[in-house]
Amino acid sequence: MKEIDFRPDRYRVRRTRKRNVVIRVTFLGVLAVVLILGSVGAYARKAIARQEMAGLQGDLESQAKVFKGIDAMLVHLDDVRDKRQLLSDVAGGAPLYRVLAELAHAMPDATALTKVHVAQKRKIGDTGDLPGGVDATWIDGMSKLEVTGWTDLDVNVGRFMARMSESALFRNVRLGYSNPVVVEGREVREFKLTCLFPEFE
């Protein structure tokens, strides 16, 4: 036989409603938990991202300081190079002791020098006093040497020129003049030689 349910209809309706309410509350609770967990995860990710961003910002600031320091060093290095070049231009030229040593080595016997003049050709706005007929483009970085002296024979002037031309220091050796003169009652040859020599950097 089929059992007969003697419970009233309102009881069944109330029970159904209660069950629906429980289901809804459970669903809403689960949804709330999911939303809370999602919010916590998003907050944690944002916090980590903020920390990483702060670290990157610190690294960028440090690198910016390093780059500024490098730029300052490069500017200082350029300034040092300019000053070094300026000092080289102003103070360039072969040492005088080497010029005199080469002249002493090249001088023949019975020869005396009465004047030695060095005219250095600067790179800063100075064309210098150059020997005639010398190409200005060829003498860049060169200076002029002018030697005046006496000797007993004209052949010694030729020897002097030849020895100077053989030297690794002197270039474009030329005879200015060779004239007979009387010095203290003695007839000698007065001569003038000009040449170029390289400037030392």
Short mmCIF file of C-alpha atoms in Angstrom, two decimals:
data_model
loop_
_atom_site.label_atom_id
_atom_site.label_comp_id
_atom_site.label_asym_id
_atom_site.label_seq_id
_atom_site.Cartn_x
_atom_site.Cartn_y
_atom_site.Cartn_z
CA MET A 1 0.00 0.00 0.00
CA LYS A 2 1.10 3.55 -0.70
CA GLU A 3 1.95 5.56 2.35
CA ILE A 4 -0.21 8.54 2.95
CA ASP A 5 1.49 11.80 3.90
CA PHE A 6 -0.58 13.47 6.51
CA ARG A 7 1.68 16.58 6.70
CA PRO A 8 -0.03 19.74 5.62
CA ASP A 9 0.96 21.46 2.36
CA ARG A 10 2.25 24.56 4.11
CA TYR A 11 4.78 22.43 5.94
CA ARG A 12 6.15 21.07 2.68
CA VAL A 13 6.25 24.55 1.19
CA ARG A 14 8.06 25.90 4.24
CA ARG A 15 10.55 23.08 4.11
CA THR A 16 11.21 23.65 0.42
CA ARG A 17 11.76 27.35 1.05
CA LYS A 18 14.11 26.59 3.93
CA ARG A 19 16.10 24.22 1.72
CA ASN A 20 16.30 26.85 -1.02
CA VAL A 21 17.45 29.43 1.51
CA VAL A 22 20.18 27.08 2.77
CA ILE A 23 21.33 26.43 -0.78
CA ARG A 24 21.41 30.14 -1.57
CA VAL A 25 23.26 30.97 1.64
CA THR A 26 25.77 28.24 0.96
CA PHE A 27 26.28 29.44 -2.62
CA LEU A 28 26.66 33.05 -1.46
CA GLY A 29 29.09 31.95 1.22
CA VAL A 30 31.18 30.04 -1.29
CA LEU A 31 31.07 33.01 -3.68
CA ALA A 32 32.10 35.38 -0.88
CA VAL A 33 35.03 33.11 0.05
CA VAL A 34 36.13 32.95 -3.59
CA LEU A 35 35.89 36.74 -3.91
CA ILE A 36 37.81 37.26 -0.66
CA LEU A 37 40.52 34.83 -1.73
CA GLY A 38 40.72 36.54 -5.13
CA SER A 39 40.99 39.96 -3.48
CA VAL A 40 43.68 38.74 -1.10
CA GLY A 41 45.64 37.24 -4.00
CA ALA A 42 45.30 40.43 -6.04
CA TYR A 43 46.41 42.51 -3.04
CA ALA A 44 49.40 40.23 -2.51
CA ARG A 45 50.34 40.46 -6.19
CA LYS A 46 50.01 44.24 -6.06
CA ALA A 47 52.18 44.38 -2.94
CA ILE A 48 54.85 42.25 -4.63
CA ALA A 49 54.61 44.40 -7.76
CA ARG A 50 55.01 47.56 -5.63
CA GLN A 51 58.09 46.09 -3.98
CA GLU A 52 59.57 45.11 -7.33
CA MET A 53 58.76 48.56 -8.73
CA ALA A 54 60.41 50.20 -5.74
CA GLY A 55 63.48 48.01 -6.28
CA LEU A 56 63.59 48.89 -9.97
CA GLN A 57 63.20 52.56 -9.15
CA GLY A 58 66.11 52.35 -6.72
CA ASP A 59 68.23 50.55 -9.34
CA LEU A 60 67.35 53.19 -11.94
CA GLU A 61 68.29 55.99 -9.55
CA SER A 62 71.59 54.28 -8.78
CA GLN A 63 72.31 53.78 -12.48
CA ALA A 64 71.38 57.39 -13.17
CA LYS A 65 73.94 58.49 -10.57
CA VAL A 66 76.54 56.20 -12.14
CA PHE A 67 75.78 57.58 -15.63
CA LYS A 68 76.05 61.15 -14.32
CA GLY A 69 79.39 60.26 -12.78
CA ILE A 70 80.57 58.74 -16.06
CA ASP A 71 79.43 61.82 -17.98
CA ALA A 72 81.31 64.05 -15.55
CA MET A 73 84.41 61.87 -15.94
CA LEU A 74 84.15 62.04 -19.74
CA VAL A 75 83.85 65.82 -19.61
CA HIS A 76 86.86 65.96 -17.29
CA LEU A 77 88.78 63.60 -19.59
CA ASP A 78 88.00 65.79 -22.61
CA ASP A 79 89.14 68.83 -20.63
CA VAL A 80 92.37 67.06 -19.67
CA ARG A 81 92.95 66.09 -23.31
CA ASP A 82 92.37 69.66 -24.44
CA LYS A 83 94.79 70.98 -21.80
CA ARG A 84 97.33 68.34 -22.71
CA GLN A 85 97.04 69.26 -26.38
CA LEU A 86 97.35 72.94 -25.49
CA LEU A 87 100.46 72.31 -23.41
CA SER A 88 101.87 70.18 -26.22
CA ASP A 89 101.24 72.98 -28.71
CA VAL A 90 102.77 75.62 -26.46
CA ALA A 91 105.73 73.67 -25.14
CA GLY A 92 106.48 71.44 -28.13
CA GLY A 93 109.82 71.22 -29.87
CA ALA A 94 112.97 69.15 -29.81
CA PRO A 95 115.05 69.63 -26.64
CA LEU A 96 117.73 72.26 -27.08
CA TYR A 97 120.43 69.95 -25.77
CA ARG A 98 119.74 67.49 -28.59
CA VAL A 99 119.87 70.23 -31.22
CA LEU A 100 123.21 71.48 -29.86
CA ALA A 101 124.58 67.93 -29.60
CA GLU A 102 123.68 67.22 -33.23
CA LEU A 103 125.28 70.50 -34.33
CA ALA A 104 128.46 69.75 -32.38
CA HIS A 105 128.60 66.30 -33.98
CA ALA A 106 128.12 67.71 -37.48
CA MET A 107 130.59 70.63 -37.21
CA PRO A 108 133.86 70.18 -39.12
CA ASP A 109 137.22 71.17 -37.63
CA ALA A 110 138.24 74.83 -37.73
CA THR A 111 134.58 75.91 -37.54
CA ALA A 112 133.01 78.17 -34.93
CA LEU A 113 129.39 79.13 -34.44
CA THR A 114 128.55 82.75 -33.69
CA LYS A 115 124.75 82.43 -33.48
CA VAL A 116 122.18 79.66 -33.11
CA HIS A 117 118.55 80.67 -33.46
CA VAL A 118 115.58 78.33 -33.04
CA ALA A 119 112.12 79.42 -34.25
CA GLN A 120 109.51 76.87 -33.26
CA LYS A 121 106.40 76.71 -35.43
CA ARG A 122 103.43 76.55 -33.09
CA LYS A 123 100.11 74.98 -33.96
CA ILE A 124 98.18 77.80 -32.28
CA GLY A 125 97.95 80.70 -34.69
CA ASP A 126 101.69 81.02 -35.38
CA THR A 127 103.01 80.53 -38.90
CA GLY A 128 106.61 80.97 -37.74
CA ASP A 129 109.56 82.34 -39.67
CA LEU A 130 110.00 79.76 -42.42
CA PRO A 131 112.80 79.37 -44.93
CA GLY A 132 111.99 80.58 -48.40
CA GLY A 133 110.71 78.09 -50.93
CA VAL A 134 109.51 75.57 -48.33
CA ASP A 135 106.02 74.17 -48.80
CA ALA A 136 103.98 75.13 -45.71
CA THR A 137 101.99 71.89 -45.87
CA TRP A 138 105.18 69.86 -45.67
CA ILE A 139 106.52 71.58 -42.54
CA ASP A 140 103.54 70.94 -40.26
CA GLY A 141 104.96 69.98 -36.87
CA MET A 142 108.44 71.30 -37.81
CA SER A 143 110.54 74.18 -36.43
CA LYS A 144 113.27 76.27 -38.00
CA LEU A 145 116.94 76.28 -37.01
CA GLU A 146 119.26 79.07 -38.15
CA VAL A 147 123.03 78.75 -37.65
CA THR A 148 125.63 81.47 -38.28
CA GLY A 149 129.37 80.90 -37.94
CA TRP A 150 132.93 81.20 -39.27
CA THR A 151 135.24 78.70 -40.91
CA ASP A 152 138.63 78.90 -42.61
CA LEU A 153 137.63 77.15 -45.84
CA ASP A 154 134.47 77.21 -47.92
CA VAL A 155 134.65 73.42 -48.25
CA ASN A 156 133.96 73.16 -44.51
CA VAL A 157 130.59 74.82 -45.10
CA GLY A 158 129.75 72.07 -47.58
CA ARG A 159 130.87 69.41 -45.11
CA PHE A 160 128.76 70.99 -42.39
CA MET A 161 125.70 70.98 -44.65
CA ALA A 162 126.31 67.35 -45.70
CA ARG A 163 126.66 66.13 -42.11
CA MET A 164 123.54 68.02 -41.02
CA SER A 165 121.62 66.48 -43.94
CA GLU A 166 122.76 63.00 -42.81
CA SER A 167 121.41 63.62 -39.29
CA ALA A 168 118.06 62.08 -38.37
CA LEU A 169 117.08 65.36 -36.69
CA PHE A 170 117.56 67.97 -39.40
CA ARG A 171 115.53 68.34 -42.60
CA ASN A 172 115.79 70.60 -45.66
CA VAL A 173 119.26 71.94 -44.88
CA ARG A 174 119.96 75.08 -46.95
CA LEU A 175 122.78 77.56 -47.35
CA GLY A 176 121.81 81.13 -46.58
CA TYR A 177 125.12 82.64 -47.63
CA SER A 178 128.87 82.08 -47.48
CA ASN A 179 130.93 85.29 -47.72
CA PRO A 180 134.58 86.14 -47.12
CA VAL A 181 135.09 88.42 -44.10
CA VAL A 182 138.05 89.63 -42.04
CA VAL A 183 137.92 88.83 -38.33
CA GLU A 184 140.74 90.21 -36.14
CA GLY A 185 143.00 90.60 -39.15
CA ARG A 186 142.32 87.13 -40.47
CA GLU A 187 140.31 86.28 -43.59
CA VAL A 188 137.59 83.66 -42.93
CA ARG A 189 134.29 82.52 -44.41
CA GLU A 190 131.15 83.71 -42.69
CA PHE A 191 128.21 81.41 -43.40
CA LYS A 192 124.57 80.97 -42.55
CA LEU A 193 122.69 77.67 -42.67
CA THR A 194 118.97 77.08 -42.19
CA CYS A 195 117.08 73.81 -41.69
CA LEU A 196 113.97 72.29 -40.16
CA PHE A 197 113.68 69.84 -37.29
CA PRO A 198 110.65 67.93 -35.99
CA GLU A 199 108.83 69.02 -32.89
CA PHE A 200 108.51 66.47 -30.15
CA GLU A 201 104.98 65.90 -28.75
#
